[in-house]
PDB file of C-alpha atoms and ligand atoms in Angstrom:
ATOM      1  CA  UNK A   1      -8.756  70.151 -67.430  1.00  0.00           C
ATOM      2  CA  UNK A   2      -7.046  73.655 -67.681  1.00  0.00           C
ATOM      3  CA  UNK A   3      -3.799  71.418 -66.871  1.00  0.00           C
ATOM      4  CA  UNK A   4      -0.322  70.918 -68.679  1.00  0.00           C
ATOM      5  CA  UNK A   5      -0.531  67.388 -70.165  1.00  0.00           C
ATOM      6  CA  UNK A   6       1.971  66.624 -72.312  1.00  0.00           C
ATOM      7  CA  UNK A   7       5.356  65.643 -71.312  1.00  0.00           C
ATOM      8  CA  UNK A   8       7.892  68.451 -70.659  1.00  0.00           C
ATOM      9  CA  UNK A   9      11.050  69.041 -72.402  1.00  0.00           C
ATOM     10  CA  UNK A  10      12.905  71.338 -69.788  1.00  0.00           C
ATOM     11  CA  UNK A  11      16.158  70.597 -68.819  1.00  0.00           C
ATOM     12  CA  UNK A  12      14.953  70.834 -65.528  1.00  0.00           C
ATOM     13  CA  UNK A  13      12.779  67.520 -64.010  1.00  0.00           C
ATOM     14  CA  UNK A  14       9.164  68.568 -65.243  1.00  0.00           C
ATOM     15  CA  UNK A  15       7.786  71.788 -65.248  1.00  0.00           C
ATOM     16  CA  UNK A  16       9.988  73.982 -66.810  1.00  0.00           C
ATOM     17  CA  UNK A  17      11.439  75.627 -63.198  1.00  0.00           C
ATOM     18  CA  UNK A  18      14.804  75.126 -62.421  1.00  0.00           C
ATOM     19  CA  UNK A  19      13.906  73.061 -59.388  1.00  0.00           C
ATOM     20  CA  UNK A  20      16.676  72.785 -56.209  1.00  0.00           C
ATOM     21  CA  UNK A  21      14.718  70.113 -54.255  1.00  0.00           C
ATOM     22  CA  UNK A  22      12.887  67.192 -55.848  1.00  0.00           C
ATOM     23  CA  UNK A  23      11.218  64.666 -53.865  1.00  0.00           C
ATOM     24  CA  UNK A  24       9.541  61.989 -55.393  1.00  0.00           C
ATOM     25  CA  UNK A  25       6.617  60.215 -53.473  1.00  0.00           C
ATOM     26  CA  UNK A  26       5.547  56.932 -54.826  1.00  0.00           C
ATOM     27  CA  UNK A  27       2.227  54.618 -54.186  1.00  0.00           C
ATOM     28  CA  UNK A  28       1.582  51.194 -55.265  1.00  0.00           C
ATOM     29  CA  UNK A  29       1.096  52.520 -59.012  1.00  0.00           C
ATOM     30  CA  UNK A  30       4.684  52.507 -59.816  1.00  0.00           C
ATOM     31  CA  UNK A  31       5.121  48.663 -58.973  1.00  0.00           C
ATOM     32  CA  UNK A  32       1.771  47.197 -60.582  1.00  0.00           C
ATOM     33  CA  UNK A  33       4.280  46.914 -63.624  1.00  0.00           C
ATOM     34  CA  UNK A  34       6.740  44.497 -61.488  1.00  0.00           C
ATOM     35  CA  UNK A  35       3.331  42.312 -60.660  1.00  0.00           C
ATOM     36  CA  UNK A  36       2.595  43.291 -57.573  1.00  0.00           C
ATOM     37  CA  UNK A  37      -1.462  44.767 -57.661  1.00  0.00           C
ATOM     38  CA  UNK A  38      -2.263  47.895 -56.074  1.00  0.00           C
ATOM     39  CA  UNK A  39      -4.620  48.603 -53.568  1.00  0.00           C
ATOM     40  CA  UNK A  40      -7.446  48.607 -55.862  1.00  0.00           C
ATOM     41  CA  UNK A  41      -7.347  45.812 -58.270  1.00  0.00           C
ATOM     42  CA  UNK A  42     -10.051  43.308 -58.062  1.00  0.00           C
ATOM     43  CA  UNK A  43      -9.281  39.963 -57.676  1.00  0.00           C
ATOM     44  CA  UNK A  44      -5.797  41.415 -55.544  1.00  0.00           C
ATOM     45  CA  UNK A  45      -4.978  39.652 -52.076  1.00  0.00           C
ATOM     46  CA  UNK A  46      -5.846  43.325 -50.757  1.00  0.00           C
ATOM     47  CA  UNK A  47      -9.765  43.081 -52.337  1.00  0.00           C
ATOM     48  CA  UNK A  48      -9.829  39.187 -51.362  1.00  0.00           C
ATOM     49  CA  UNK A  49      -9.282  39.546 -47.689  1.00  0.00           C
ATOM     50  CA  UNK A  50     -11.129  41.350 -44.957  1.00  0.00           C
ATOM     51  CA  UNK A  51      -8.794  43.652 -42.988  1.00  0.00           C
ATOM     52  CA  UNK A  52      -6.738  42.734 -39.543  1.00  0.00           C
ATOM     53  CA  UNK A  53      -6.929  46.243 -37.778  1.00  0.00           C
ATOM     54  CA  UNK A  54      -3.909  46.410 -35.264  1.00  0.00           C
ATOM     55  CA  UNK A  55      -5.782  46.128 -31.830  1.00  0.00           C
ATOM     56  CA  UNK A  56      -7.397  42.646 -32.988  1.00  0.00           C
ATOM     57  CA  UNK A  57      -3.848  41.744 -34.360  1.00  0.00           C
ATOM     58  CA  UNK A  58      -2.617  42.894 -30.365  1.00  0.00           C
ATOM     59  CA  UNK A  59      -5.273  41.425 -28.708  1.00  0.00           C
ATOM     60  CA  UNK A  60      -6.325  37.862 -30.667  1.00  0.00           C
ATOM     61  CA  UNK A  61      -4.195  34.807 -31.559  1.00  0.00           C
ATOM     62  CA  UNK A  62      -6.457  34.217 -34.090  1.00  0.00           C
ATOM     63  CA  UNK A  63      -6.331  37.486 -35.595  1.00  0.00           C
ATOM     64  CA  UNK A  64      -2.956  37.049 -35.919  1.00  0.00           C
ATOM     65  CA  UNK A  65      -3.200  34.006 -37.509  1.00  0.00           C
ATOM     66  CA  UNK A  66      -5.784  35.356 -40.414  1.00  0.00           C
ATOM     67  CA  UNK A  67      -2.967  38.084 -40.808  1.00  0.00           C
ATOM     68  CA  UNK A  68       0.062  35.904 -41.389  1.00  0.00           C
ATOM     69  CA  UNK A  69      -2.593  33.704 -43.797  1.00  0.00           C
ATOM     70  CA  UNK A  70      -3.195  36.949 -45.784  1.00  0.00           C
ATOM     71  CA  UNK A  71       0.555  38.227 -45.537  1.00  0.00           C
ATOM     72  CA  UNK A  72       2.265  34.462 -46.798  1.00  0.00           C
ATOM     73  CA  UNK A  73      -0.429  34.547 -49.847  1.00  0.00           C
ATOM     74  CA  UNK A  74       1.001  38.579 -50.906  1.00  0.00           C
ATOM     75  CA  UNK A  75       4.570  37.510 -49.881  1.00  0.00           C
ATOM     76  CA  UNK A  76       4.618  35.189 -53.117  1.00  0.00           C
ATOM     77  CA  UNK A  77       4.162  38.977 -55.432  1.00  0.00           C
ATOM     78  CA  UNK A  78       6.657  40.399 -53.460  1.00  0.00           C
ATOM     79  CA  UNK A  79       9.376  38.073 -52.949  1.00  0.00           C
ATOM     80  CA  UNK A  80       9.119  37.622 -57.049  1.00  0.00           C
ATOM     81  CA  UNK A  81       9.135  40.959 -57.904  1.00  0.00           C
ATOM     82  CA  UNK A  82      11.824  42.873 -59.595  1.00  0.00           C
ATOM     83  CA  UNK A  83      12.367  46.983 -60.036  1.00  0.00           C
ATOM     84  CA  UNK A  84      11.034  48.486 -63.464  1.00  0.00           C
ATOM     85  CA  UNK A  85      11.800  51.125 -65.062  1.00  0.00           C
ATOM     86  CA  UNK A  86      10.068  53.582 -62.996  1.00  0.00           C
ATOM     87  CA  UNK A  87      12.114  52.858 -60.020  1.00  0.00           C
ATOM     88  CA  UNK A  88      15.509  52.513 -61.580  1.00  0.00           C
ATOM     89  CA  UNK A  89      14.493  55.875 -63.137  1.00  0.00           C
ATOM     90  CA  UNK A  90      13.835  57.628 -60.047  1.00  0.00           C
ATOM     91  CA  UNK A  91      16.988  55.521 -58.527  1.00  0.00           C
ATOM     92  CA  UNK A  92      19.216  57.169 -61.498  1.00  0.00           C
ATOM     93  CA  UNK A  93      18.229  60.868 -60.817  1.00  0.00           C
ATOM     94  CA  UNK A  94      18.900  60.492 -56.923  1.00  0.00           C
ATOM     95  CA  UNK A  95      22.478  59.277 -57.913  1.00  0.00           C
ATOM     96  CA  UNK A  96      23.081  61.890 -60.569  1.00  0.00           C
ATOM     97  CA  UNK A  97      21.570  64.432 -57.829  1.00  0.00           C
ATOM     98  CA  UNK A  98      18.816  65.397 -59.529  1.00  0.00           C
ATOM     99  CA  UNK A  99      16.136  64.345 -56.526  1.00  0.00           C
ATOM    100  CA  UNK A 100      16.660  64.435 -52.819  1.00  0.00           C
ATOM    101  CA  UNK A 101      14.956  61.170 -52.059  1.00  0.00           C
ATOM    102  CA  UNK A 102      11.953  59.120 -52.339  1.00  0.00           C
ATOM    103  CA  UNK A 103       8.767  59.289 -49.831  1.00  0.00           C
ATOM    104  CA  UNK A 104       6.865  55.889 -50.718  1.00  0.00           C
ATOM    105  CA  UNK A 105       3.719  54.537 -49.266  1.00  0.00           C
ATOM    106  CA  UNK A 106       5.157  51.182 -50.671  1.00  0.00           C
ATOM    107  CA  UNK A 107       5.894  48.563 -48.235  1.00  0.00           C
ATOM    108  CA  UNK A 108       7.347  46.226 -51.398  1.00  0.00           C
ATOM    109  CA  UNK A 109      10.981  47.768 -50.882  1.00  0.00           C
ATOM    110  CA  UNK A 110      11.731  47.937 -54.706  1.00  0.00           C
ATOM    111  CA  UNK A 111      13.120  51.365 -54.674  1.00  0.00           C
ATOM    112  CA  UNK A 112      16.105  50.136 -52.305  1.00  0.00           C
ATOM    113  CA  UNK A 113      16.333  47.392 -54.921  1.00  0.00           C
ATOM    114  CA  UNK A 114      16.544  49.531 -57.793  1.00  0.00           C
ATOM    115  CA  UNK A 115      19.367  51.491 -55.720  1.00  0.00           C
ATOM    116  CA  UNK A 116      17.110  54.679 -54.048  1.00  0.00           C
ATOM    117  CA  UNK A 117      19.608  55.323 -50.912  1.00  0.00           C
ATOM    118  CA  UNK A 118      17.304  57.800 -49.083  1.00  0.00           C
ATOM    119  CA  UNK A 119      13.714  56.500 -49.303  1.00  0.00           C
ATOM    120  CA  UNK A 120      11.181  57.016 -46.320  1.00  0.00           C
ATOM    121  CA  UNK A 121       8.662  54.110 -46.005  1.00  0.00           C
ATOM    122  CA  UNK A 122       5.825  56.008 -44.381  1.00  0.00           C
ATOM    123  CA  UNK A 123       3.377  52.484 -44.425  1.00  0.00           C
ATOM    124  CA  UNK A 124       7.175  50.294 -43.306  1.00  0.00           C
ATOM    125  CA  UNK A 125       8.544  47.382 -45.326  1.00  0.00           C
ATOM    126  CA  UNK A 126       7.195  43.564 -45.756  1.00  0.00           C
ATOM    127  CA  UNK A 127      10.579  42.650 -46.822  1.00  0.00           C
ATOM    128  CA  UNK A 128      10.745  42.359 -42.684  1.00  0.00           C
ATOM    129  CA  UNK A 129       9.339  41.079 -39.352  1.00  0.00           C
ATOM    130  CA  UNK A 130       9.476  42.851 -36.218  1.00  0.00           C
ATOM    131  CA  UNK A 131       8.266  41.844 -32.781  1.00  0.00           C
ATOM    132  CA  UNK A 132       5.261  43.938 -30.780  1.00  0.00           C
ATOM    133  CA  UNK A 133       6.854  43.462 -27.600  1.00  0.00           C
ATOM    134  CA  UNK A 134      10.736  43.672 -27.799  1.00  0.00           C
ATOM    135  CA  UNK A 135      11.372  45.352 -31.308  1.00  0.00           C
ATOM    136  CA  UNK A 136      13.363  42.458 -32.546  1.00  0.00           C
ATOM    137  CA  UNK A 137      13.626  42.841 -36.401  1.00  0.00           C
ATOM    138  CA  UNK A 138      14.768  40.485 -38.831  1.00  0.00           C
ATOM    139  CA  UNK A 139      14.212  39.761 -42.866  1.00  0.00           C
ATOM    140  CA  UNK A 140      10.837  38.027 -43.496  1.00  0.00           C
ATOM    141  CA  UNK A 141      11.641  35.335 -45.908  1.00  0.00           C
ATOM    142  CA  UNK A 142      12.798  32.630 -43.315  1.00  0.00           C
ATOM    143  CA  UNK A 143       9.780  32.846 -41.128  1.00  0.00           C
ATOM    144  CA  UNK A 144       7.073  32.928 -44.366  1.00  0.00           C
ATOM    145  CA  UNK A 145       8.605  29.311 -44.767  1.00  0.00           C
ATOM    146  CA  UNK A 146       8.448  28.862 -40.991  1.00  0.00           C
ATOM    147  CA  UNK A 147       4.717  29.652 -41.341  1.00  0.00           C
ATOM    148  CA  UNK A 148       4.009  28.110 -44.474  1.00  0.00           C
ATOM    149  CA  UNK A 149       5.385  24.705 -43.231  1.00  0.00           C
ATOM    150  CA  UNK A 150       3.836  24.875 -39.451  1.00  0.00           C
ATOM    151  CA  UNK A 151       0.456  27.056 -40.159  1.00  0.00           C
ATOM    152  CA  UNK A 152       1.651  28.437 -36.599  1.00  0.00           C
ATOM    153  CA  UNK A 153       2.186  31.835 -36.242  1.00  0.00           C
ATOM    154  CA  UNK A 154       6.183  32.287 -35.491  1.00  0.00           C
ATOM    155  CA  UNK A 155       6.871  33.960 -32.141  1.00  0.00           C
ATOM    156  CA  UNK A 156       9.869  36.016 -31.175  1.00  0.00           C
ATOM    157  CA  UNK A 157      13.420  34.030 -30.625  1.00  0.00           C
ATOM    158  CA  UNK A 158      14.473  37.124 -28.753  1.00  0.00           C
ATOM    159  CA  UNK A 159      12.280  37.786 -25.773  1.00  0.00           C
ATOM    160  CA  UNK A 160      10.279  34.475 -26.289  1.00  0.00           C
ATOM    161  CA  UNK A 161       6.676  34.958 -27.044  1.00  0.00           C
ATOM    162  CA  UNK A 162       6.826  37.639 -28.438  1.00  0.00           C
ATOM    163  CA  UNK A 163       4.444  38.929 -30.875  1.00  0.00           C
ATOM    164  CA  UNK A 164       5.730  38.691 -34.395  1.00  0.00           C
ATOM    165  CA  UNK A 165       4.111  41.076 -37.262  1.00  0.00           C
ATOM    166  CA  UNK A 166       5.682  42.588 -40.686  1.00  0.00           C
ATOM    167  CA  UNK A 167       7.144  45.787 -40.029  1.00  0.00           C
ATOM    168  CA  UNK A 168       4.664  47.149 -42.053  1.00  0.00           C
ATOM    169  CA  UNK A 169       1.562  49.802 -40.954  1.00  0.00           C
ATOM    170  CA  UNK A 170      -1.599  48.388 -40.244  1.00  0.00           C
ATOM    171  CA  UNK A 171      -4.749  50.169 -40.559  1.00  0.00           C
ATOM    172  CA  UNK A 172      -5.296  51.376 -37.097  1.00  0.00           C
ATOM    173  CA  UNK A 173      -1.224  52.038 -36.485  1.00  0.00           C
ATOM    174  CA  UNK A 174       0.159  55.414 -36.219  1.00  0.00           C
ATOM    175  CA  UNK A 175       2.592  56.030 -38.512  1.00  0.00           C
ATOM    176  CA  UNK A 176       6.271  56.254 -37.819  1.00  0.00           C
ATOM    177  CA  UNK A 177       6.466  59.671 -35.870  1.00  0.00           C
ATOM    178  CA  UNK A 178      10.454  60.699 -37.083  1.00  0.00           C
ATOM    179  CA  UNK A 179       9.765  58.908 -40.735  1.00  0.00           C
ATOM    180  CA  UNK A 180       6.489  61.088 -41.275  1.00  0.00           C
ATOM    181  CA  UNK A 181       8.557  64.098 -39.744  1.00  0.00           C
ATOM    182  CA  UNK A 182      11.510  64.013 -42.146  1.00  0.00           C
ATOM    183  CA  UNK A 183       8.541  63.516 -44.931  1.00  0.00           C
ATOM    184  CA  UNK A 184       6.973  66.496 -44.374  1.00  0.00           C
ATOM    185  CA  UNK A 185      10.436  68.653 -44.355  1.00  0.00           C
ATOM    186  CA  UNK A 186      11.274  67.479 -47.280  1.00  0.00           C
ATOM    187  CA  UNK A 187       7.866  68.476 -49.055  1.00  0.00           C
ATOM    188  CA  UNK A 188       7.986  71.752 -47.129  1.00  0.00           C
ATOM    189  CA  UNK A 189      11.834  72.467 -48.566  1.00  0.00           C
ATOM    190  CA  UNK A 190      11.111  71.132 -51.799  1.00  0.00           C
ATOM    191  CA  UNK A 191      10.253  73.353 -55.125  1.00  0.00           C
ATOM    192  CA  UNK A 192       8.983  70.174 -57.157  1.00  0.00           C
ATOM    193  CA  UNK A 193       7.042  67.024 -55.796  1.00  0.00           C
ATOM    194  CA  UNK A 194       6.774  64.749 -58.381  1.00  0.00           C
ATOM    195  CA  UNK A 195       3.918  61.889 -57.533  1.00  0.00           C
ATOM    196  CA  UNK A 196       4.018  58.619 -59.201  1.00  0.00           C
ATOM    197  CA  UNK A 197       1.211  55.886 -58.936  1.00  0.00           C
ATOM    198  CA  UNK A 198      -0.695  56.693 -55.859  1.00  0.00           C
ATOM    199  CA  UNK A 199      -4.535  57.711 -55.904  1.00  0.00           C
ATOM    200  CA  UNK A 200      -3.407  59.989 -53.171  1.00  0.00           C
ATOM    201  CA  UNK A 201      -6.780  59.696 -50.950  1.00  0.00           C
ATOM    202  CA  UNK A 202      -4.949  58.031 -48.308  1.00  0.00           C
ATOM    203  CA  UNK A 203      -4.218  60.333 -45.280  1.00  0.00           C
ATOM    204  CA  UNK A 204      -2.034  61.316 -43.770  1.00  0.00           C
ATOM    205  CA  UNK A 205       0.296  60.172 -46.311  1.00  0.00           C
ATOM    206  CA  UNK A 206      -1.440  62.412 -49.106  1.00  0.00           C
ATOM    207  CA  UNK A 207      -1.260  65.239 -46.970  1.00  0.00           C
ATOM    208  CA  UNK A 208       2.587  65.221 -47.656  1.00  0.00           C
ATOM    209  CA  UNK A 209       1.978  66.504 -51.342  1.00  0.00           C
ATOM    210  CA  UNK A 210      -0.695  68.793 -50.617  1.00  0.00           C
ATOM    211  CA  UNK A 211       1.543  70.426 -47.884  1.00  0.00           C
ATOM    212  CA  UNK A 212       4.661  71.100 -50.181  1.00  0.00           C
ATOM    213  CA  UNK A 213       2.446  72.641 -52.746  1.00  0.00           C
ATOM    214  CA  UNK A 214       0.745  74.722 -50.089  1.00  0.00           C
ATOM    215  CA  UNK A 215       4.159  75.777 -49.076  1.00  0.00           C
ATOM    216  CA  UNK A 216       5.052  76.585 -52.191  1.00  0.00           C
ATOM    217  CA  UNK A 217       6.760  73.983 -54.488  1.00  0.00           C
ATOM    218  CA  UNK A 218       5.191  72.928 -57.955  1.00  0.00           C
ATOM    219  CA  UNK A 219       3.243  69.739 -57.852  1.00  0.00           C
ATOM    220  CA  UNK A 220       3.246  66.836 -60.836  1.00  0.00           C
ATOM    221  CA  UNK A 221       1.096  64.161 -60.759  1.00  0.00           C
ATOM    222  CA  UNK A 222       1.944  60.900 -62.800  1.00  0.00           C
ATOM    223  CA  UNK A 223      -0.878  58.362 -62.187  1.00  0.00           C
ATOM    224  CA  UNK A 224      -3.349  56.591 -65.157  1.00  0.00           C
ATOM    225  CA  UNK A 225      -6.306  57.657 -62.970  1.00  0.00           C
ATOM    226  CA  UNK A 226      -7.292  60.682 -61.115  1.00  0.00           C
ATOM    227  CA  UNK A 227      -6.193  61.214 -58.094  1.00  0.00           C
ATOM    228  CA  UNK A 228      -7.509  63.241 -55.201  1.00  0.00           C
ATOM    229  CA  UNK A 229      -4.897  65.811 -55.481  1.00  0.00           C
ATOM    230  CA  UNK A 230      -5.941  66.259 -59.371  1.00  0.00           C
ATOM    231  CA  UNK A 231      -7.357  69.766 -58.729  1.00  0.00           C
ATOM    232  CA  UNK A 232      -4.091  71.525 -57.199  1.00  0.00           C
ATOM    233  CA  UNK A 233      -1.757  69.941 -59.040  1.00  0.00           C
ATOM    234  CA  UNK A 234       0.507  72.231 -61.494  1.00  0.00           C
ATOM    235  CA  UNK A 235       0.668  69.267 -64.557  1.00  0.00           C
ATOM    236  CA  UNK A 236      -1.069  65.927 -64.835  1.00  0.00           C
ATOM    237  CA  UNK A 237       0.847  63.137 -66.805  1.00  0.00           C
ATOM    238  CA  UNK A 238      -1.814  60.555 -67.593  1.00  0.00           C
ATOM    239  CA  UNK A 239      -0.952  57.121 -68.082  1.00  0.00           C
ATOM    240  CA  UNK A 240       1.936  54.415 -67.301  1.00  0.00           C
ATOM    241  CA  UNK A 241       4.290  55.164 -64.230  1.00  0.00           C
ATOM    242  CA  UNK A 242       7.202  53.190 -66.198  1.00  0.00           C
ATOM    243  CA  UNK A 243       6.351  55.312 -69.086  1.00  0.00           C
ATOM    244  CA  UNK A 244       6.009  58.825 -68.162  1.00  0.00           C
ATOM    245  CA  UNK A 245       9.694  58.304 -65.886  1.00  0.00           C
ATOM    246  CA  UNK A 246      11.486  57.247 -68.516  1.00  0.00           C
ATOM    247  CA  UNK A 247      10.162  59.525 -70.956  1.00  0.00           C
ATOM    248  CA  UNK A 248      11.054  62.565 -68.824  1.00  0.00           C
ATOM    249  CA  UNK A 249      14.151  61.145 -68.290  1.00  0.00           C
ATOM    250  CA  UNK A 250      14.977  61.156 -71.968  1.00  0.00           C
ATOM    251  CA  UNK A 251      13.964  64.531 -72.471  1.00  0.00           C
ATOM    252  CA  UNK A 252      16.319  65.765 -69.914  1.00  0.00           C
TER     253      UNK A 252
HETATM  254  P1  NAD B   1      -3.692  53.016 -54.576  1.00  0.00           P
HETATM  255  O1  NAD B   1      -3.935  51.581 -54.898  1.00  0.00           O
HETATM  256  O2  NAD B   1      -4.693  53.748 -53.766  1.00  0.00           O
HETATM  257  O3  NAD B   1      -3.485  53.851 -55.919  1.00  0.00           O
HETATM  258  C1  NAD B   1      -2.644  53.416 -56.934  1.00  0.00           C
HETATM  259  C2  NAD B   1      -2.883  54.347 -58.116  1.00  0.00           C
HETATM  260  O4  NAD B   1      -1.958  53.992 -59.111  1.00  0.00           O
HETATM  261  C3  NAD B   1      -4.285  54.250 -58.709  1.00  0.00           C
HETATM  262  O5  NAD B   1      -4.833  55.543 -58.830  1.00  0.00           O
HETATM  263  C4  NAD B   1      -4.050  53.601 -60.086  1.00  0.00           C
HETATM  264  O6  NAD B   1      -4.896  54.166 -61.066  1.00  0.00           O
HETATM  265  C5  NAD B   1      -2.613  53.960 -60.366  1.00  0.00           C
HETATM  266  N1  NAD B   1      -1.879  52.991 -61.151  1.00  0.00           N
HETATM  267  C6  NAD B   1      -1.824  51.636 -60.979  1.00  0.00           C
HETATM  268  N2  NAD B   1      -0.955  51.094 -61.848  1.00  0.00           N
HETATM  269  C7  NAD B   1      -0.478  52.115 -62.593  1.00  0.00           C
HETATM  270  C8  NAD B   1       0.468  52.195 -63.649  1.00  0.00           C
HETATM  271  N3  NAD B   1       1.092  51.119 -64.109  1.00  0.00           N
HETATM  272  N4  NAD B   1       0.738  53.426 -64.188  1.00  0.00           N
HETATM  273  C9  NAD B   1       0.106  54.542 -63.727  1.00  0.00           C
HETATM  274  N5  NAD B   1      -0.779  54.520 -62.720  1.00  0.00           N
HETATM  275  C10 NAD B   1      -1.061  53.330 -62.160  1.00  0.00           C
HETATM  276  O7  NAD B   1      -2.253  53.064 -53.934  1.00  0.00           O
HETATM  277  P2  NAD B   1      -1.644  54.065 -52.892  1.00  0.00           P
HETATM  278  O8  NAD B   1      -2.043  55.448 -53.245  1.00  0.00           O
HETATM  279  O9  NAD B   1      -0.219  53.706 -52.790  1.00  0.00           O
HETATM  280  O10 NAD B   1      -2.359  53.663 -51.516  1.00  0.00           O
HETATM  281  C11 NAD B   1      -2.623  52.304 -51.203  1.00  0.00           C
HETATM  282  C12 NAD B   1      -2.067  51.790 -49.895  1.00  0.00           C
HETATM  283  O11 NAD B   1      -1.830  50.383 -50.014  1.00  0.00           O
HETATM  284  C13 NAD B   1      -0.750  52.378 -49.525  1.00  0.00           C
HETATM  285  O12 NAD B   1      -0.883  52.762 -48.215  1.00  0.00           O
HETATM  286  C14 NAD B   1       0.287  51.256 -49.633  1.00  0.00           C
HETATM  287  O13 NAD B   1       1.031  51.184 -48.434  1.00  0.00           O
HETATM  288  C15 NAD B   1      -0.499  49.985 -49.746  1.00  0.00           C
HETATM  289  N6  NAD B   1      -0.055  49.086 -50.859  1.00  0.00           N
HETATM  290  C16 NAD B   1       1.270  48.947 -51.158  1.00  0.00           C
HETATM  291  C17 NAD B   1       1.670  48.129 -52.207  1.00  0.00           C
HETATM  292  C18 NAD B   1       3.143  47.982 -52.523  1.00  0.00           C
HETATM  293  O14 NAD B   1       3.971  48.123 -51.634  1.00  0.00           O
HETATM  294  N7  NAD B   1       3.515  47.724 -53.793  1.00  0.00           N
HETATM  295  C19 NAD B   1       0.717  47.454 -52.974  1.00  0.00           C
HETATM  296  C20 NAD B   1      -0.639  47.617 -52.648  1.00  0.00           C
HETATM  297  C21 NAD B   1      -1.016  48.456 -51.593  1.00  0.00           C
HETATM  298 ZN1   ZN B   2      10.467  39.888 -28.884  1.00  0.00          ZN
END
């Protein structure tokens, strides 16, 4: 593999550099171990449904309908689901001022949980609901129930009939412009990227990573599988997200 694999002992976040800027970027590895699956485990609500790309959810009531369906079902994971020890990890350095912030394609919002202050949610959250037509926003939980009880889809308060959709990304949704923007400064500034739990094939998000450590900074990969960014990177931790953080930590 021609990589560093074991875990470092610096006093320094991994590597051995005496990293200024760390930005951590986060996928849906790091919160498999609070029970919510990733993208890619079988039997997951992601590998049961087929997907709702945004025009159909614009354009068809009953698109929308098969997408609140398939959002109440993965709103039971998330609205259980607690922080681990991955993201109170990464929570602790950005308080001690060891990391700058988290990028996360997560949409679960366990690092604000677990206390992360500055955390970009490139893919949004699910922990709310925003509407299409008058950008209304409000916290999910309420209008699950609302859905669960009436099997209608909800429709905005504010302007009326409004639209109503988590304020997550869909496939087929740009991104958020300014959210992606501050992303990719902070990978261009920073001299360490550390990336925990993503398989890091999804673009543009991936392209963060791959941009810092083109501009520069030192890239570490944390992830139990390989990852598409496997052949740049400058160490490979193998194995559990909960594991490697803390481990790290307690070699610091
Ligand atoms: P992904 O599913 O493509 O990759 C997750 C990676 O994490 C895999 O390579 C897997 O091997 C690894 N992994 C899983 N559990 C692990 C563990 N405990 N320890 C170490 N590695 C582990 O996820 P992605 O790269 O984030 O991309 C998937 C897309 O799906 C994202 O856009 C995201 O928005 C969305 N998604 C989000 C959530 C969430 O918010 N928790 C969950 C599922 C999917
Ligand atoms: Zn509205």
């Amino acid at each position: 593999m021609g990589k560093h694999t074991c875990l470092p002992t610096s006093n320094s976040l991994p590597t051995g550099c005496a990293a200024k800027s760390v930005v951590v970027f986060t996928g849906a590895g790091i919160s498999t171990e609070s029970g919510i699956p990733d993208f890619r485990s079988p039997g997951g609500v992601w590998s049961k449904y087929r997907t709702v790309y945004f025009d159909e959810f614009c354009r068809s009531a009953q698109a929308r309908h098969e997408y609140w369906e398939q959002k109440t079902e993965a709103h039971v994971a998330f609205a259980a689901a607690e922080p681990n020890i991955g993201h109170q990890t990464i929570a602790k350095w950005e308080e001690k001022g060891k990391v700058r912030g988290v990028i996360t394609q997560n949409i679960d919002g366990l690092h604000q949980i677990a206390g992360s202050q500055d955390v970009l949610e490139l893919h949004g959250t699910a922990r709310e609901v925003t509407c299409l037509d008058c950008d209304w926003r409000a916290p999910v939980d309420p209008l699950v129930v609302q859905f669960r009880e009436t099997n209608e889809v909800p429709l905005c308060p504010e302007c009326g009939d409004g639209r109503l959709k988590h304020a997550t990304v869909s496939f087929g949704q740009v991104l958020p412009e300014e959210t992606l923007n501050r992303a990719h400064q902070w990978c261009l500034e920073a001299d360490l990227i550390i990336t925990v739990g993503s398989s890091l094939v999804v673009y543009p998000a991936a392209g963060l990573p791959e941009a810092g450590k083109r501009s520069g900074g030192k890239l570490v990969l944390i992830n139990r599988d390989e990852t598409g960014l496997d052949m740049i990177a400058d160490m490979l931790i193998p194995g559990s997200c909960g594991e490697a953080l803390a481990a790290i930590d307690a070699a610091l």
